Tab-separated table of C-alpha atoms in Angstrom:
chain	number	residue	atom	x	y	z
Y	1	GLY	CA	4.097	-117.924	-179.177
Y	2	ILE	CA	6.658	-116.253	-181.379
Y	3	GLN	CA	5.443	-113.312	-183.486
Y	4	VAL	CA	6.493	-112.985	-187.137
Y	5	GLU	CA	5.841	-109.732	-188.950
Y	6	GLN	CA	6.468	-109.225	-192.652
Y	7	SER	CA	6.613	-105.968	-194.564
Y	8	PRO	CA	5.425	-104.603	-196.836
Y	9	PRO	CA	2.163	-106.570	-197.151
Y	10	ASP	CA	1.949	-105.802	-200.867
Y	11	LEU	CA	4.501	-104.821	-203.484
Y	12	ILE	CA	4.048	-103.936	-207.148
Y	13	LEU	CA	7.200	-103.929	-209.255
Y	14	GLN	CA	8.004	-103.214	-212.842
Y	15	GLU	CA	10.030	-105.941	-214.495
Y	16	GLY	CA	13.734	-105.312	-213.929
Y	17	ALA	CA	13.309	-103.499	-210.606
Y	18	ASN	CA	14.965	-104.499	-207.332
Y	19	SER	CA	13.176	-104.904	-204.008
Y	20	THR	CA	13.684	-105.816	-200.360
Y	21	LEU	CA	11.244	-107.781	-198.200
Y	22	ARG	CA	11.585	-107.744	-194.437
Y	23	CYS	CA	10.770	-110.253	-191.700
Y	24	ASN	CA	10.887	-109.355	-187.998
Y	25	PHE	CA	10.548	-112.018	-185.303
Y	26	SER	CA	10.075	-111.694	-181.581
Y	27	ASP	CA	12.233	-114.471	-180.088
Y	28	SER	CA	15.413	-116.437	-180.701
Y	29	VAL	CA	15.133	-118.987	-183.491
Y	30	ASN	CA	17.097	-122.013	-184.640
Y	31	ASN	CA	15.438	-122.263	-188.023
Y	32	LEU	CA	14.348	-119.534	-190.427
Y	33	GLN	CA	13.257	-120.160	-193.986
Y	34	TRP	CA	11.859	-118.126	-196.852
Y	35	PHE	CA	9.181	-119.676	-199.069
Y	36	HIS	CA	7.591	-118.607	-202.324
Y	37	GLN	CA	3.977	-119.432	-203.140
Y	38	ASN	CA	3.364	-119.090	-206.871
Y	39	PRO	CA	0.051	-117.870	-208.308
Y	40	TRP	CA	-1.098	-121.505	-208.610
Y	41	GLY	CA	-0.640	-122.074	-204.899
Y	42	GLN	CA	2.492	-124.222	-204.917
Y	43	LEU	CA	4.887	-123.560	-202.012
Y	44	ILE	CA	8.624	-123.776	-202.633
Y	45	ASN	CA	11.459	-123.409	-200.166
Y	46	LEU	CA	13.884	-120.621	-201.160
Y	47	PHE	CA	16.394	-120.333	-198.332
Y	48	TYR	CA	17.299	-121.875	-195.022
Y	49	ILE	CA	18.940	-118.932	-193.279
Y	50	PRO	CA	18.870	-118.751	-189.443
Y	51	SER	CA	21.867	-116.394	-189.674
Y	52	GLY	CA	24.246	-114.927	-192.234
Y	53	THR	CA	23.830	-114.295	-195.940
Y	54	LYS	CA	23.054	-116.583	-198.873
Y	55	GLN	CA	22.547	-116.037	-202.567
Y	56	ASN	CA	20.756	-118.086	-205.195
Y	57	GLY	CA	20.709	-116.460	-208.617
Y	58	ARG	CA	18.779	-113.195	-208.470
Y	59	LEU	CA	17.602	-113.863	-204.936
Y	60	SER	CA	19.590	-113.356	-201.793
Y	61	ALA	CA	18.781	-113.317	-198.090
Y	62	THR	CA	20.361	-111.978	-194.934
Y	63	THR	CA	19.432	-112.769	-191.345
Y	64	VAL	CA	20.729	-110.782	-188.377
Y	65	ALA	CA	19.748	-113.133	-185.573
Y	66	THR	CA	20.927	-110.833	-182.766
Y	67	GLU	CA	18.562	-108.116	-184.011
Y	68	ARG	CA	15.787	-110.578	-184.927
Y	69	TYR	CA	15.187	-109.749	-188.541
Y	70	SER	CA	15.726	-111.209	-191.984
Y	71	LEU	CA	15.734	-109.592	-195.420
Y	72	LEU	CA	14.983	-111.124	-198.808
Y	73	TYR	CA	16.359	-109.289	-201.840
Y	74	ILE	CA	14.951	-109.696	-205.324
Y	75	SER	CA	17.127	-108.216	-208.047
Y	76	SER	CA	16.186	-107.639	-211.688
Y	77	SER	CA	12.671	-108.898	-210.995
Y	78	GLN	CA	10.838	-111.018	-213.559
Y	79	THR	CA	7.139	-111.767	-213.956
Y	80	THR	CA	7.837	-115.288	-212.707
Y	81	ASP	CA	8.781	-113.765	-209.335
Y	82	SER	CA	5.123	-112.880	-208.745
Y	83	GLY	CA	3.414	-114.593	-205.836
Y	84	VAL	CA	3.497	-114.504	-202.063
Y	85	TYR	CA	6.745	-114.644	-200.110
Y	86	PHE	CA	6.578	-116.111	-196.625
Y	87	CYS	CA	9.074	-115.965	-193.824
Y	88	ALA	CA	8.774	-118.855	-191.361
Y	89	VAL	CA	10.662	-119.413	-188.114
Y	90	VAL	CA	11.067	-122.074	-185.464
Y	91	LYS	CA	11.579	-120.905	-181.908
Y	92	THR	CA	14.780	-122.282	-180.388
Y	93	THR	CA	12.892	-124.321	-177.808
Y	94	ASP	CA	10.433	-125.824	-180.300
Y	95	SER	CA	10.504	-128.961	-182.434
Y	96	TRP	CA	12.690	-128.481	-185.530
Y	97	GLY	CA	10.013	-128.298	-188.232
Y	98	LYS	CA	7.293	-126.579	-186.195
Y	99	PHE	CA	7.171	-123.364	-188.188
Y	100	GLN	CA	5.429	-120.119	-187.344
Y	101	PHE	CA	4.671	-118.308	-190.599
Y	102	GLY	CA	4.348	-114.607	-191.211
Y	103	ALA	CA	1.345	-113.263	-193.104
Y	104	GLY	CA	3.419	-112.907	-196.270
Y	105	THR	CA	4.288	-110.231	-198.822
Y	106	GLN	CA	2.215	-110.309	-202.027
Y	107	VAL	CA	4.484	-109.409	-204.949
Y	108	VAL	CA	3.197	-108.524	-208.401
Y	109	VAL	CA	5.747	-107.990	-211.167
Y	110	THR	CA	4.349	-106.242	-214.224
Y	111	PRO	CA	5.850	-106.486	-217.718
H	1	ASN	CA	9.258	-139.545	-207.429
H	2	ALA	CA	5.891	-138.038	-206.435
H	3	GLY	CA	7.017	-136.161	-203.282
H	4	VAL	CA	4.018	-135.260	-201.099
H	5	THR	CA	0.607	-136.252	-202.449
H	6	GLN	CA	-2.627	-134.832	-201.040
H	7	THR	CA	-6.125	-136.049	-201.817
H	8	PRO	CA	-8.634	-134.759	-202.637
H	9	LYS	CA	-7.659	-131.487	-204.330
H	10	PHE	CA	-11.113	-129.937	-203.903
H	11	GLN	CA	-14.021	-130.750	-201.588
H	12	VAL	CA	-17.341	-129.173	-200.662
H	13	LEU	CA	-18.968	-130.298	-197.415
H	14	LYS	CA	-22.191	-129.449	-195.687
H	15	THR	CA	-22.023	-128.241	-192.095
H	16	GLY	CA	-21.842	-131.239	-189.769
H	17	GLN	CA	-20.443	-133.682	-192.316
H	18	SER	CA	-17.173	-135.465	-191.681
H	19	MET	CA	-14.253	-136.174	-193.953
H	20	THR	CA	-10.609	-137.211	-193.983
H	21	LEU	CA	-7.859	-135.458	-195.888
H	22	GLN	CA	-5.138	-137.818	-196.991
H	23	CYS	CA	-1.415	-137.106	-197.228
H	24	ALA	CA	1.323	-139.492	-198.324
H	25	GLN	CA	5.041	-138.966	-198.940
H	26	ASP	CA	7.461	-141.284	-200.688
H	27	MET	CA	10.738	-139.646	-199.557
H	28	ASN	CA	11.228	-141.658	-196.348
H	29	HIS	CA	10.723	-138.485	-194.308
H	30	ASN	CA	10.307	-138.785	-190.556
H	31	SER	CA	8.258	-135.671	-189.789
H	32	MET	CA	4.935	-134.610	-191.275
H	33	TYR	CA	2.753	-131.527	-190.777
H	34	TRP	CA	-0.725	-130.217	-191.508
H	35	TYR	CA	-1.285	-126.493	-192.069
H	36	ARG	CA	-4.268	-124.403	-193.019
H	37	GLN	CA	-4.019	-121.223	-195.067
H	38	ASP	CA	-6.597	-118.475	-194.797
H	39	PRO	CA	-6.534	-115.191	-196.738
H	40	GLY	CA	-4.150	-112.649	-195.217
H	41	MET	CA	-3.035	-114.952	-192.404
H	42	GLY	CA	-0.227	-117.052	-193.779
H	43	LEU	CA	-0.096	-120.718	-192.806
H	44	ARG	CA	-1.054	-121.956	-189.362
H	45	LEU	CA	0.004	-125.302	-187.973
H	46	ILE	CA	-2.850	-127.647	-187.073
H	47	TYR	CA	-1.080	-130.851	-186.027
H	48	TYR	CA	2.285	-132.444	-186.630
H	49	SER	CA	4.003	-135.783	-186.280
H	50	ALA	CA	7.700	-135.541	-185.474
H	51	SER	CA	8.146	-139.273	-186.047
H	52	GLU	CA	6.077	-142.377	-186.728
H	53	GLY	CA	3.883	-143.141	-183.747
H	54	THR	CA	3.791	-139.587	-182.361
H	55	THR	CA	1.429	-136.678	-182.953
H	56	ASP	CA	1.206	-133.248	-181.325
H	57	LYS	CA	-1.044	-130.235	-181.476
H	58	GLY	CA	-0.053	-127.118	-183.312
H	59	GLU	CA	-1.462	-123.622	-183.109
H	60	VAL	CA	-5.069	-124.360	-184.242
H	61	PRO	CA	-5.990	-128.013	-183.436
H	62	ASN	CA	-9.623	-127.545	-182.357
H	63	GLY	CA	-12.090	-129.396	-184.570
H	64	TYR	CA	-9.448	-131.696	-186.077
H	65	ASN	CA	-7.914	-135.081	-185.400
H	66	VAL	CA	-4.924	-136.747	-187.025
H	67	SER	CA	-3.555	-140.216	-187.563
H	68	ARG	CA	0.015	-141.132	-188.467
H	69	LEU	CA	-0.936	-144.393	-190.110
H	70	ASN	CA	2.646	-145.368	-190.923
H	71	LYS	CA	5.825	-143.560	-191.885
H	72	ARG	CA	4.391	-142.565	-195.287
H	73	GLU	CA	0.870	-141.445	-194.390
H	74	PHE	CA	-0.543	-138.693	-192.183
H	75	SER	CA	-4.282	-138.038	-192.352
H	76	LEU	CA	-6.357	-135.122	-191.070
H	77	ARG	CA	-9.972	-135.707	-190.030
H	78	LEU	CA	-12.795	-133.222	-189.593
H	79	GLU	CA	-15.431	-134.932	-187.441
H	80	SER	CA	-18.164	-132.303	-187.800
H	81	ALA	CA	-17.276	-129.681	-190.367
H	82	ALA	CA	-18.029	-126.014	-189.689
H	83	PRO	CA	-17.951	-123.014	-192.066
H	84	SER	CA	-14.947	-121.686	-190.093
H	85	GLN	CA	-12.975	-124.665	-191.426
H	86	THR	CA	-13.295	-123.416	-194.993
H	87	SER	CA	-9.647	-123.064	-195.982
H	88	VAL	CA	-6.810	-124.431	-198.069
H	89	TYR	CA	-5.031	-127.283	-196.313
H	90	PHE	CA	-1.382	-128.131	-196.907
H	91	CYS	CA	0.554	-131.179	-195.863
H	92	ALA	CA	4.354	-130.993	-195.586
H	93	SER	CA	7.215	-133.274	-194.641
H	94	ILE	CA	10.917	-133.153	-193.766
H	95	ARG	CA	13.464	-135.895	-193.152
H	96	GLY	CA	14.331	-134.623	-189.675
H	97	ARG	CA	16.547	-132.227	-187.828
H	98	ARG	CA	18.946	-130.329	-190.088
H	99	ASP	CA	16.845	-131.196	-193.110
H	100	TYR	CA	16.522	-127.706	-194.373
H	101	GLY	CA	13.668	-127.867	-196.836
H	102	TYR	CA	10.044	-128.550	-196.267
H	103	THR	CA	8.370	-130.384	-199.127
H	104	PHE	CA	4.758	-129.292	-199.469
H	105	GLY	CA	1.853	-131.044	-201.099
H	106	SER	CA	-0.224	-129.155	-203.639
H	107	GLY	CA	-3.030	-128.431	-201.185
H	108	THR	CA	-6.706	-129.297	-200.642
H	109	ARG	CA	-9.256	-126.529	-201.100
H	110	LEU	CA	-12.125	-127.219	-198.687
H	111	THR	CA	-15.408	-125.321	-198.618
H	112	VAL	CA	-17.947	-125.912	-195.859
H	113	VAL	CA	-21.435	-124.588	-196.615
């Protein structure tokens, strides 16, 4: 199956700092999404981004499909950004919603 | 609008017992999915149902069965629970192709002793 590697595994930020999370994947994909799992376990979709760049408030994401990686940027981090960020992909030949998740990046934002 | 509802939220089983995890969505979504989440491993797909009347295996189907009861409901059954099935289980749904966002349930925390 497709391999999804996320880095770094853990990240500690002071409030107001910027950071970049990376997702590498091993095969061509037709679906790539970033999810946030808050400290209470709820999973929320952040971006659908199989290619290109998108921005939503303080978060933005870029996927370079030809080089098989995606980046999630957090700017001016807030304590509410704490949690685990997952990258998930669907291989081009697979069913649309059949995601392969990375192991996640645990982010802790301190006041 | 409840979204995706999972029951129960918590469960403790003894080894060898059986149980069914329930999932229901009220968004008229076509596709539904069951994942398990273990520490440090992200989410792994157990089974999915691309549309009513169809089910397929995911990455880790052994020890589980599923039923797509109707368009709204997708249940996950453990016939003989094992400690290795201790995990947090998430159900998710999407309308179909080009529906960009998964909607997740709030999860079921299962402990097998």
